[in-house]
Coordinates of C-alpha atoms in Angstrom, one line a residue:
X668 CA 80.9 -136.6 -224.7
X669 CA 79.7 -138.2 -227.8
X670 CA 78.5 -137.0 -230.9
X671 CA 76.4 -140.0 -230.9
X672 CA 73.8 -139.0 -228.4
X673 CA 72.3 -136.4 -230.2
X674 CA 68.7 -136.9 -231.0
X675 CA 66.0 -136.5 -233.6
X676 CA 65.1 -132.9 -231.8
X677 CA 68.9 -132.0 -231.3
X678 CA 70.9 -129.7 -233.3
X679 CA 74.9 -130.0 -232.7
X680 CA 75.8 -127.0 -231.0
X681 CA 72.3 -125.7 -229.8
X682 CA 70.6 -126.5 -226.8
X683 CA 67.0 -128.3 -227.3
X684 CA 64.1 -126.5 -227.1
X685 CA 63.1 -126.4 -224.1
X686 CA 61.1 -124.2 -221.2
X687 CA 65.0 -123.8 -219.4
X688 CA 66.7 -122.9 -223.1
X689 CA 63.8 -120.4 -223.9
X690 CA 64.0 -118.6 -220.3
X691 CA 68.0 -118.6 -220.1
X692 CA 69.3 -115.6 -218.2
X693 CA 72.3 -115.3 -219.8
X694 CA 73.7 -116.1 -223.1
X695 CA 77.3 -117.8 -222.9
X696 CA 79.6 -118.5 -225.9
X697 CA 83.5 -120.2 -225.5
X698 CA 85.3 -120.9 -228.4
X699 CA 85.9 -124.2 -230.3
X700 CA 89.5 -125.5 -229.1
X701 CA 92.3 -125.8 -232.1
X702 CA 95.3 -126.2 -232.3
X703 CA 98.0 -127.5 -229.4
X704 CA 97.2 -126.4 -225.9
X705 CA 98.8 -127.3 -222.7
X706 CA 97.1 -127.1 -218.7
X707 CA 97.6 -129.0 -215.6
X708 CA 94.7 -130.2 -215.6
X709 CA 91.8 -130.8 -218.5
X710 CA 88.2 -131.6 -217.7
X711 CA 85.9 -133.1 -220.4
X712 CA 82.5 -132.1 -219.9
X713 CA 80.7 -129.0 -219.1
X714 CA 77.8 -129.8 -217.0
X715 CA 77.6 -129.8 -212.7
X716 CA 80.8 -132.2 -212.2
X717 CA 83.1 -130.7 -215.3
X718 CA 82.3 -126.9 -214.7
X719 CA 82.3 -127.4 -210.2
X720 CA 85.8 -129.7 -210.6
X721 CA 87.5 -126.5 -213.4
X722 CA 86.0 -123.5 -210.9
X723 CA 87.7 -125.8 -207.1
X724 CA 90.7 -126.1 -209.4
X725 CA 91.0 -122.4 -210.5
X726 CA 90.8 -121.6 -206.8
X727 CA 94.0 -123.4 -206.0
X728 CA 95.6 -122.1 -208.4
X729 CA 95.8 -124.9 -211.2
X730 CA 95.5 -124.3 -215.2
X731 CA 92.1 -125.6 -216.1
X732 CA 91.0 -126.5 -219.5
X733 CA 87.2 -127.3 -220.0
X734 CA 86.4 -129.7 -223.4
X735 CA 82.4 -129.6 -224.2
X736 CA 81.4 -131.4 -227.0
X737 CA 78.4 -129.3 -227.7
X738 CA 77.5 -126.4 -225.6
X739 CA 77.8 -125.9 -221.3
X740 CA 75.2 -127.5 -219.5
X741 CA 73.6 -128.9 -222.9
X742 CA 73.6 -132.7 -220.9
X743 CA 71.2 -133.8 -217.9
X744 CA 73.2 -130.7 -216.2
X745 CA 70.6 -128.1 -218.8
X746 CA 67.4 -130.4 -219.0
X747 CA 66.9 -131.9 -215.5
X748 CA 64.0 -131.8 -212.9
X749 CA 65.9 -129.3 -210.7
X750 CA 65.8 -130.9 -207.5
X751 CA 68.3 -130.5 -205.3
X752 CA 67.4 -133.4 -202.5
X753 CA 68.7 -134.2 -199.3
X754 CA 70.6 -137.5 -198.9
X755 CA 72.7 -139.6 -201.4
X756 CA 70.3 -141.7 -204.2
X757 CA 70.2 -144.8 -201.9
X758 CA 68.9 -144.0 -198.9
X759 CA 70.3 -144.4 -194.9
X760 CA 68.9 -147.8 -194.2
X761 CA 70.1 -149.2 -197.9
X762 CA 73.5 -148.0 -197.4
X763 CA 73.6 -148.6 -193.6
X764 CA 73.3 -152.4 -194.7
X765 CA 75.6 -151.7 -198.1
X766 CA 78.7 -150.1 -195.9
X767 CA 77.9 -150.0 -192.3
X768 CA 76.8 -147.5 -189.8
X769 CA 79.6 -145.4 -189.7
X770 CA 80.4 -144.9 -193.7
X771 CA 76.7 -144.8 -194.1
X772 CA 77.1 -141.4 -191.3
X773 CA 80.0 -140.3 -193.8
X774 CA 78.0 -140.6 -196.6
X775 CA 75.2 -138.7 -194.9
X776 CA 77.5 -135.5 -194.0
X777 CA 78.5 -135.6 -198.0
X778 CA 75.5 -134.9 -198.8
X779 CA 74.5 -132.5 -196.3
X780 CA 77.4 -130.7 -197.9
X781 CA 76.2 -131.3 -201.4
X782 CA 73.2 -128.9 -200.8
X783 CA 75.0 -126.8 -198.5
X784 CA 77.9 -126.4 -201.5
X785 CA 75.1 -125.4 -203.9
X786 CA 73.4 -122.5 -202.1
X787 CA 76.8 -121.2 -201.1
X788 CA 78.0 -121.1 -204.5
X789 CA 74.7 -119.2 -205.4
X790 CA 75.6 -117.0 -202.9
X791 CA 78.8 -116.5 -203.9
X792 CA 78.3 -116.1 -207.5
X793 CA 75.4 -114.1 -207.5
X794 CA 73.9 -117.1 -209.8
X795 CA 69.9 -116.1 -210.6
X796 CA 68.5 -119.3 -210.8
X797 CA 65.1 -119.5 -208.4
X798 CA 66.3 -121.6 -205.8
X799 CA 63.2 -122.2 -203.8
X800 CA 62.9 -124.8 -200.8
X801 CA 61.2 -127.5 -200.1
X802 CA 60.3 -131.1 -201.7
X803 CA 57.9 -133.4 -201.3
X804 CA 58.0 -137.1 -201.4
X805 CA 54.4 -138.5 -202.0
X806 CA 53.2 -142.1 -201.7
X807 CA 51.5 -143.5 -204.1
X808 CA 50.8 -146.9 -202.2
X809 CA 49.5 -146.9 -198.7
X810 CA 51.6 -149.4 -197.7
X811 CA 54.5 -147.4 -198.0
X812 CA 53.2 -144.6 -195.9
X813 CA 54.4 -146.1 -192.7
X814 CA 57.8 -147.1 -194.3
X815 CA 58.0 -143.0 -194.8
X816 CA 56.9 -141.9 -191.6
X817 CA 59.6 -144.1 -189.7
X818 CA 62.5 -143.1 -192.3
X819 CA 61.6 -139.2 -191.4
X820 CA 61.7 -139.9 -187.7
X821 CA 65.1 -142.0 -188.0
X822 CA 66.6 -138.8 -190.0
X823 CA 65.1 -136.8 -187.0
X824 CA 66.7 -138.9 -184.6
X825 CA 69.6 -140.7 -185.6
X826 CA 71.0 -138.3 -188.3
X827 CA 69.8 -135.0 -186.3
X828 CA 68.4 -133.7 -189.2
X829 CA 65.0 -132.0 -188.4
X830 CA 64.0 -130.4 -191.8
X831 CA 62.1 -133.3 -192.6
X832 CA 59.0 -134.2 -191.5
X833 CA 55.9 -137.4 -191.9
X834 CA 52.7 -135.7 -193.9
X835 CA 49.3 -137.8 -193.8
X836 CA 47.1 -138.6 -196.0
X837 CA 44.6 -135.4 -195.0
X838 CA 47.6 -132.9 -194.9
X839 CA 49.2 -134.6 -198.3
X840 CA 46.0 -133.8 -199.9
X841 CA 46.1 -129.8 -198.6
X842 CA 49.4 -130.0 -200.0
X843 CA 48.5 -131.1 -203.7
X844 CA 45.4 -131.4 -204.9
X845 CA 45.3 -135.2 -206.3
X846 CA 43.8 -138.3 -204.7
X847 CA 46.9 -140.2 -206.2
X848 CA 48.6 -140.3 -202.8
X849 CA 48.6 -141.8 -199.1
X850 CA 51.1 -139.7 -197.3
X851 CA 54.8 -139.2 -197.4
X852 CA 57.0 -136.8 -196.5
X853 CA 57.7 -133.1 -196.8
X854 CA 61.7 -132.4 -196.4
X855 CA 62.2 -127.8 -196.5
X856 CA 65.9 -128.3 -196.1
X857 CA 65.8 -129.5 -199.9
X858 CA 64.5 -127.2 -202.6
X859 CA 64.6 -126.9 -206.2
X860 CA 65.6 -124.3 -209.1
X861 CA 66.3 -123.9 -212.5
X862 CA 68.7 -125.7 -213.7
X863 CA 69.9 -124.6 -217.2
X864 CA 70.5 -120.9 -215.4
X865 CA 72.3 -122.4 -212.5
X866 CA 75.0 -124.0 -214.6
X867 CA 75.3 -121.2 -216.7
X868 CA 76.3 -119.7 -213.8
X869 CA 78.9 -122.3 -212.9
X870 CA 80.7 -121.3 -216.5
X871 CA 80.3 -117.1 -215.6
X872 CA 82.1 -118.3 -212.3
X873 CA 84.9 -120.4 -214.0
X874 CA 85.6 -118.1 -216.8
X875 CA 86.0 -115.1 -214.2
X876 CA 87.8 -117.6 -211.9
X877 CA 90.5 -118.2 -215.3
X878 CA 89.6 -121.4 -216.7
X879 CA 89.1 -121.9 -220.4
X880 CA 86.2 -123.8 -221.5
X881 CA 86.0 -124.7 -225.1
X882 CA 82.4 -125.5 -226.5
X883 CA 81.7 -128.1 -229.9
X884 CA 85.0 -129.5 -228.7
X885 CA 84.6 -133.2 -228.8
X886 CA 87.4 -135.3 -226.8
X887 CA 87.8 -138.4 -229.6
X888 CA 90.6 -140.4 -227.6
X889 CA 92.8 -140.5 -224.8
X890 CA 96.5 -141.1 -224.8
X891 CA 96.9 -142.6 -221.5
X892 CA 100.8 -141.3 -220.4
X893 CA 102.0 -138.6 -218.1
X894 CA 101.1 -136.1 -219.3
X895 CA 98.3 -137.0 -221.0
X896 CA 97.2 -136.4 -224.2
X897 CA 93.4 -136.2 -225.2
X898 CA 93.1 -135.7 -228.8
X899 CA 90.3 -133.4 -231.5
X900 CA 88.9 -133.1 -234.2
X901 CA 91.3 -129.9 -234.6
X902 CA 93.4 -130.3 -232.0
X903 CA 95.3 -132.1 -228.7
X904 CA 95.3 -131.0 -225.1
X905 CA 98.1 -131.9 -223.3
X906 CA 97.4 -132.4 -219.2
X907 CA 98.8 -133.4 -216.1
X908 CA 95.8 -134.6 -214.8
X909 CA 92.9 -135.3 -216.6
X910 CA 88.9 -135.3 -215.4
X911 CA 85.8 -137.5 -216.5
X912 CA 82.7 -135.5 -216.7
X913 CA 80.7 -137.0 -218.9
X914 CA 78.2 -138.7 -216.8
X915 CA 75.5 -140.6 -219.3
X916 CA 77.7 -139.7 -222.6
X917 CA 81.0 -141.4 -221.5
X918 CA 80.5 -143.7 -224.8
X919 CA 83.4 -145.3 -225.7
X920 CA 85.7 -142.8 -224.6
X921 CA 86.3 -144.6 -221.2
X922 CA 85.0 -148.1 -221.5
X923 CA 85.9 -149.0 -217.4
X924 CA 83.2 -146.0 -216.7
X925 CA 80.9 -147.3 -219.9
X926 CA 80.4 -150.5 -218.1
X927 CA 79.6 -148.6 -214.7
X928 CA 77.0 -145.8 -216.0
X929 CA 74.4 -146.6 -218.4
X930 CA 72.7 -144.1 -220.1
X931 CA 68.8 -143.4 -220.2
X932 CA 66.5 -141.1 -221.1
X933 CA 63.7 -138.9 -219.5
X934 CA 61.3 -136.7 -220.3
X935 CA 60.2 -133.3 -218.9
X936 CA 56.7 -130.9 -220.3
X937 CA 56.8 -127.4 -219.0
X938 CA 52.8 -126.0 -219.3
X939 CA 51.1 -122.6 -220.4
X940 CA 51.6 -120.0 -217.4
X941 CA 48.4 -120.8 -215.1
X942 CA 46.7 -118.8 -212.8
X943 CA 48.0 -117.9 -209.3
X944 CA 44.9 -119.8 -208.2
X945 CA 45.3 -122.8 -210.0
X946 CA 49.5 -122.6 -209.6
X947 CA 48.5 -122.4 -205.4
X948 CA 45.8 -125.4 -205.7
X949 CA 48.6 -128.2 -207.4
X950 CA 51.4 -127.3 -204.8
X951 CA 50.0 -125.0 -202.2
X952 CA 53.7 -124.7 -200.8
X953 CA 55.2 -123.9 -204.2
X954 CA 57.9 -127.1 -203.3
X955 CA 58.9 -129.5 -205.8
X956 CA 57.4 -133.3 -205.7
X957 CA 59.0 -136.6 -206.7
X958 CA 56.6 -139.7 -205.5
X959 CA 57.3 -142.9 -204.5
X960 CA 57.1 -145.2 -208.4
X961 CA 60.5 -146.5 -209.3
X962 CA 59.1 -145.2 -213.0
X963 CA 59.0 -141.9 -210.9
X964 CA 56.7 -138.9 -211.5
X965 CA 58.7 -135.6 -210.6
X966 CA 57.4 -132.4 -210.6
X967 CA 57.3 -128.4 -209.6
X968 CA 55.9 -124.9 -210.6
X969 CA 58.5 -122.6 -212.3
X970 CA 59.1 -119.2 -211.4
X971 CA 56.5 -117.9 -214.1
X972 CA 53.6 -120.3 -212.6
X973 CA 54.1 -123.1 -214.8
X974 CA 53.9 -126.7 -213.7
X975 CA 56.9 -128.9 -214.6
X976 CA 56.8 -132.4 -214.6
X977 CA 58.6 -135.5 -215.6
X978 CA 57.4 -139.1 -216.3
X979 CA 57.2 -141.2 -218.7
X980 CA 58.9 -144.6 -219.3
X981 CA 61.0 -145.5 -222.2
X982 CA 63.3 -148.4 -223.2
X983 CA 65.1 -147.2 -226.5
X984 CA 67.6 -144.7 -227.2
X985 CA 65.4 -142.9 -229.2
X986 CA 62.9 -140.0 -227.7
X987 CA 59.0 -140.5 -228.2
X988 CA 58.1 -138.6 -231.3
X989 CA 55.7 -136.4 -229.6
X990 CA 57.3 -136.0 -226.1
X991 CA 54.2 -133.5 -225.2
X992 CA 51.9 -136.3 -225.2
X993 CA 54.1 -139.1 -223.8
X994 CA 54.6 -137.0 -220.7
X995 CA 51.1 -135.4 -220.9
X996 CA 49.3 -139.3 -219.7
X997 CA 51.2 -139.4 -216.7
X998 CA 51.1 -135.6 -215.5
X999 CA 46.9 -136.4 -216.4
X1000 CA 47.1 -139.1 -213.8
X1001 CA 48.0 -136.9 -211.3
X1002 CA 46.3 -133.8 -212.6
X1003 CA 42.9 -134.6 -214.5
X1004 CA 41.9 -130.8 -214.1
X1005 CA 44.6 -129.7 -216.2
X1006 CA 43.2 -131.9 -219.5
X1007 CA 42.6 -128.5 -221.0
X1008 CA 45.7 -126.8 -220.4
X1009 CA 48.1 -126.3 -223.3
X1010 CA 51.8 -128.0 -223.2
X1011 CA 54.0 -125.1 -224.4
X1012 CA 57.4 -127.1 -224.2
X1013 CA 58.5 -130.7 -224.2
X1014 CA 61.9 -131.9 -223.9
X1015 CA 63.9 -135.4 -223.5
X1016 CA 67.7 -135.9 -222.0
X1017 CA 69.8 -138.1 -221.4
X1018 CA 71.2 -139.2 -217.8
X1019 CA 72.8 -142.0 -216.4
X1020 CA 72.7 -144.5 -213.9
X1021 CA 74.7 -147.3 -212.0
X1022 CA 73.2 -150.5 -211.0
X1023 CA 72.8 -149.1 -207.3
X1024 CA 72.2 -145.9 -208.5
X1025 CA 74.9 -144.6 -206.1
X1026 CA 77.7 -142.4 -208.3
X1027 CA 80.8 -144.2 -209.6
X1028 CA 83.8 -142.6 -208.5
X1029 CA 86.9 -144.3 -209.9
X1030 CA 91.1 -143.5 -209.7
X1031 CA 91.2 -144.8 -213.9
X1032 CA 94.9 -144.3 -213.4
X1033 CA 97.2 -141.7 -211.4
X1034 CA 96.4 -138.8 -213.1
X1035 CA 93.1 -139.7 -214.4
X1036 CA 89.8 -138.9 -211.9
X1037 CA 86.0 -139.9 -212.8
X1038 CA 82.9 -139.1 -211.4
X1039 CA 79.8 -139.7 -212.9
X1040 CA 76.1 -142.0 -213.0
X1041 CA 74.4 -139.6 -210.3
X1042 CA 71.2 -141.5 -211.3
X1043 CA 69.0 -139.2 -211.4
X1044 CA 70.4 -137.0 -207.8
X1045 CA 73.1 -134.9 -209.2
X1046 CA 71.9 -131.2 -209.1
X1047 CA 74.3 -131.3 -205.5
X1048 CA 75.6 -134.6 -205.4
X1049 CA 77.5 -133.8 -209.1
X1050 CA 78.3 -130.1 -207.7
X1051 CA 80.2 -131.5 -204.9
X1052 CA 81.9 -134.1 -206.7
X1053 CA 83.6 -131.5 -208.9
X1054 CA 84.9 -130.2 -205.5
X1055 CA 86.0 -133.5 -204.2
X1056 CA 87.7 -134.4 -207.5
X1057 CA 89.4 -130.6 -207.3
X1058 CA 90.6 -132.0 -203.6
X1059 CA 91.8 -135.3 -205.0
X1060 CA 94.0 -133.7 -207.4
X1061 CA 95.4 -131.3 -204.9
X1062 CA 96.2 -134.2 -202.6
X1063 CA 93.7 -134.6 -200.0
X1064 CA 91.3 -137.3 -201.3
X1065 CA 90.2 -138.2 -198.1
X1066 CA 86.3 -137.3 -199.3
X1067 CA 86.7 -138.6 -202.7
X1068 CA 87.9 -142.1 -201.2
X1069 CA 84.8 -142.2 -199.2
X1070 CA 82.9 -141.9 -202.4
X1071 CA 85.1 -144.3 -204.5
X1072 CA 84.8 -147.2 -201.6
X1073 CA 81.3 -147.3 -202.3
X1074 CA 80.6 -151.3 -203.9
X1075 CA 79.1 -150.1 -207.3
X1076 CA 79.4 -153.0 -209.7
X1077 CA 80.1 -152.7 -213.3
X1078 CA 77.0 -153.9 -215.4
X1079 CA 76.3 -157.4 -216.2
X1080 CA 77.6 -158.2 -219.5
X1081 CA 79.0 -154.7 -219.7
X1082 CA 78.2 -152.3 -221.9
X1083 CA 76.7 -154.6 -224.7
X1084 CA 74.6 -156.6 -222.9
X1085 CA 73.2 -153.9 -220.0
X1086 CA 70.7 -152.0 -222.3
X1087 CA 68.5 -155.1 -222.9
X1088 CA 69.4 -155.9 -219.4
X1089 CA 68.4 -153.2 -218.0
X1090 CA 65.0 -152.7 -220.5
X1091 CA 63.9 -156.1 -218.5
X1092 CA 64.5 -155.0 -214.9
X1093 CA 62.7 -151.6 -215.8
X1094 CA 59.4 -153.5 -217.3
X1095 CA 59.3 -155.4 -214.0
X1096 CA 59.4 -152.5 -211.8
X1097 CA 57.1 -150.8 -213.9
X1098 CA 54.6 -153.4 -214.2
X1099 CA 55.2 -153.5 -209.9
X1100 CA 53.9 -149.7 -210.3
X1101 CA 50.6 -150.6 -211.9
X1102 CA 49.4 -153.7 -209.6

């Protein structure tokens, strides 16, 4: 991860402020790597995919090294919306048409696992992190409404899954108490938690499990022989096998995964505590929401009866100055009745994305793995991928090849020219929102 990607609001070596960092449930410190070490395999990045590939590893047995440039979970892994949805990014009819019925069926039992990996680890760690179930997906055009009604019934049908389930207009507005949308669908085999204390419980897990993770230790080049060598500031790892992690701050440490995953930013605002009252009227199920703009509105009550939500649009590298208000006009569009509730936290990070927003998985060379540009999806879909990397490197890549025969191309122009790019694809959509 680079040292490049901090921001005007981030400190090297603290997490931001934000409503996750100020209600951590446990404090983690690891030390900064120096010196020569040695391990069969080294993983660089901390977040879901790093600290899920070092903990599969450990299991079997392997000598895991963990290289985090600034702090464990400090990425999208500590800042995101916490959703944890069913389904890859694309959906079944996009990648039914992408890679045919049968790898589109694969695809769907990875992710089924991918959620299924995430409460079990929970389980199994003891991790305290409010998982909670249920989201929401809300239409905010009516002439998507029948679109989501059919998709739910083909899941029902076709895919067996019956957790999900069509919600009209009149039930939609029970549900949340906006007139922004039309319908949609309500899916209780997905859920939501807190993301900062699930990925702190990732690194209690690996560091009980024997894997050393080493915090502010930026990886600055990799020698690409067997073993490898990734070289510090203050030191060199030596590996058999070596693990990209990074997801949007690859940088120009591997520029074959630079060109694949572009890096954006997004923006979250956590309220004051409200009422039990007012909590009940926004989401009278307590399940998260994520509607239906491609400039997507995302949002959920915390444990403490806060409402959490993420929106905003932004085409530079650099945060809003006041990230309170940027995210405050589009949580007001949904919520008029909260103009007179206070914004206690605000908070930007950075994630990143592939062109079909479907995760990259590459072989770099034969003892270097990458998994990354979850797009927005990766509180499971990351998770498992640490496991399925962990299974690549132990020899049975038979899931991870599923994942890496996915078409995702490289940006167009790579990484120079996919910013502005990108900036022009993203006014369109968003200009699509508005009409």
């Amino acid at each position: 991860m680079s040292q490049g990607f901090l921001h005007a609001n981030d400190k090297a070596g603290h997490y931001p402020a934000s409503y996750y960092a100020a209600t951590a449930n446990r404090q983690l410190s690891f030390p900064r790597l120096e010196g020569e070490q040695s391990c069969d395999v080294c993983v660089i990045g901390a977040g879901y995919t790093g600290l899920s590939a070092a903990l599969h590893l450990a299991e079997r047995g392997y000598k895991v090294h963990v290289l985090e440039a600034h702090r464990v979970g400090w990425g999208a892994s500590g800042r995101n919306g916490g959703q944890l949805g069913t389904g890859q990014r694309s959906d079944q009819n996009t990648l039914e048409n992408l890679v045919g019925l049968d790898r589109a069926r694969q695809l769907w039992d990875l992710s089924e696992a991918s959620k299924a990996l995430v409460k079990s680890l929970i389980v199994r760690h003891q991790i305290t992190c409010d998982l909670t179930p249920g989201i929401i997906h809300a239409d905010h055009k009516p002439g998507f409404v029948p679109g989501s009604k059919a998709y739910a019934e083909k899941l029902n049908k076709s895919y067996g899954y019956e957790q999900i389930r069509f919600v009209d207009k009149a039930e939609m507005r029970e549900l949340l108490d906006t007139p922004a949308y039309h319908g949609g669908t309500l899916d209780m085999g997905a859920a939501h938690l807190h993301p900062l204390n699930y990925v702190l419980g990732l690194a209690q897990a690996c560091h009980k499990a024997g894997v050393q993770i080493f915090e502010n230790s930026e990886a600055l080049h990799i020698q690409r022989t067997e073993p490898a060598r990734i070289k510090l500031a203050n030191g060199q790892v030596t590996a058999r096998y070596v693990i990209f992690a990074c997801n949007g701050y690859i940088d120009k440490l591997e520029k074959r995964v630079a060109s694949h995953v572009m890096p954006i930013n997004n923006y979250i605002v956590a309220t004051e505590q409200l009422s039990d009252n007012l909590a009940k009227s926004l989401i009278a199920n307590n399940a998260a929401v994520a509607d239906s703009k491609f400039v997507i509105n995302y949002y959920r009550l915390s444990a403490d009866n806060r409402l959490l939500f993420g929106g905003g649009e932004s085409y530079s590298f650099q945060f809003p100055q006041d990230v309170k208000a940027f995210v405050r006009k589009p949580m007001l569009e949904i919520y008029p009745q909260l103009k007179d509730t206070a914004i206690e936290y605000g908070w930007g990070g950075t994630l990143g994305i592939t062109l079909n927003r479907m995760p990259y998985f590459a072989k770099l060379a034969p003892n270097m793995l990458n998994a990354s540009g979850f797009s927005g999806h990766g509180v499971g879909m990351a998770t498992l991928a640490g496991q399925l990397l962990a299974e690549a490197i132990d020899g049975q890549a038979s899931r991870f090849d599923v994942m890496e025969k996915v078409p995702t191309r490289a940006f167009p122009g790579g990484r120079h020219l996919r910013w502005p790019l990108m900036v022009l694809g993203m006014l369109y959509y968003a200009l699509r929102d508005r009409l």
